[in-house]
CSV table of C-alpha atoms in Angstrom, one decimal:
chain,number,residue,atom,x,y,z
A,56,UNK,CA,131.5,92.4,34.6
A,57,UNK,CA,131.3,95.1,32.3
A,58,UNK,CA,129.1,94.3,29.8
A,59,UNK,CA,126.3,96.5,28.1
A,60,UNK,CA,123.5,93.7,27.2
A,61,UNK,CA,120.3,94.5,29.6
A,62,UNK,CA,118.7,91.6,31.3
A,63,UNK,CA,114.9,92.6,32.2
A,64,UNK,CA,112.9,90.6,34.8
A,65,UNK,CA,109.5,89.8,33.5
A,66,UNK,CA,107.8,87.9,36.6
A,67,UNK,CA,109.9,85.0,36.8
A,68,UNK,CA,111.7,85.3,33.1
A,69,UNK,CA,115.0,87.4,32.7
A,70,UNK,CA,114.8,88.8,28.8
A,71,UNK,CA,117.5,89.4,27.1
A,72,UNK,CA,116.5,92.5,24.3
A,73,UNK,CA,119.7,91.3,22.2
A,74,UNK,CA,118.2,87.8,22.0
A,75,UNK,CA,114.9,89.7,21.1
A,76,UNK,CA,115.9,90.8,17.9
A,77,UNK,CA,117.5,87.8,17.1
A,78,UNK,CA,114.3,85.8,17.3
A,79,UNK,CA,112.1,88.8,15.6
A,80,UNK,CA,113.7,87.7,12.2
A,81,UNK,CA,112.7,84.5,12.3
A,82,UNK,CA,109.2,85.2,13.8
A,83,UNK,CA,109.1,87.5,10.8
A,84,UNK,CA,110.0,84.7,8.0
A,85,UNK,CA,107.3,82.0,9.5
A,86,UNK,CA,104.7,84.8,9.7
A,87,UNK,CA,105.5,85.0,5.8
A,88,UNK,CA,105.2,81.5,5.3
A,89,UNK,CA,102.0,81.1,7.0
A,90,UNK,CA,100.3,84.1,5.2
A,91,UNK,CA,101.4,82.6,1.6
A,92,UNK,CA,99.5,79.6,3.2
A,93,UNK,CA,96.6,81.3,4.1
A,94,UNK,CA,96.5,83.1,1.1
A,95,UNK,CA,96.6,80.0,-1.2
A,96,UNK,CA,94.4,78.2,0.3
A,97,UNK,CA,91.8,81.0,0.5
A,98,UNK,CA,92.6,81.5,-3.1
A,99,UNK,CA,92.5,77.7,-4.2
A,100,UNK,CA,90.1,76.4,-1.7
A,101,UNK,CA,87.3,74.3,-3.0
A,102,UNK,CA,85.5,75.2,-0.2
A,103,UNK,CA,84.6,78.6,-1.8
A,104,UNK,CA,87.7,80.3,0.3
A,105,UNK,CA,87.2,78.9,3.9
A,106,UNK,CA,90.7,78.6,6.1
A,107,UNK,CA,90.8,76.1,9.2
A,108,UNK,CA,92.7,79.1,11.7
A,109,UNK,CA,92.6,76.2,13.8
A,110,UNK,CA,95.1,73.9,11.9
A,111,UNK,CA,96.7,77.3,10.7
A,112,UNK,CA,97.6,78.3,14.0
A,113,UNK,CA,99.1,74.5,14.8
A,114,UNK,CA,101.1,74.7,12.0
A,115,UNK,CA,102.6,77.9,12.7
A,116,UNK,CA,103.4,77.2,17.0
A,117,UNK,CA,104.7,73.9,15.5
A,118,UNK,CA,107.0,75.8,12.6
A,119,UNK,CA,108.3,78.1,15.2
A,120,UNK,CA,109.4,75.7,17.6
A,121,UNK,CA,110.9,73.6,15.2
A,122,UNK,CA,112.6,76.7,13.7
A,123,UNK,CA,113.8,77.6,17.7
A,124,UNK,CA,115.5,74.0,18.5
A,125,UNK,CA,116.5,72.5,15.2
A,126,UNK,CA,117.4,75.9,13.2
């Protein structure tokens, strides 16, 4: 085949730099998302500005996946 898209072995994972890129954009708009989060709630909190990372991070592994399959 004559094709110009690299495959790279990482240990036992072939990536794919084309794919890469692809998924860099949407990394990029749930990493916006979850800082507008953070931010509002820091902002808004009645806790005087405290932010469960915890349930932030949940969210955001949860988001991304979601955003992988169903997207």
């Amino acid at each position: 085949m004559n094709t110009e898209i690299a495959c790279i072995r990482l240990g036992n994972v072939h990536m794919v730099p084309e794919k890469h890129r692809w998924l860099h954009e949407k990394r990029v708009e749930e990493v916006d998302n979850l800082m507008h989060y953070i931010l509002s709630q820091w902002e808004n909190g009645d806790d005087g500005g405290l932010v469960d990372l915890r349930l932030v991070a949940q969210h955001y592994c949860r988001n991304m996946t979601r955003k992988l399959i169903f997207n």
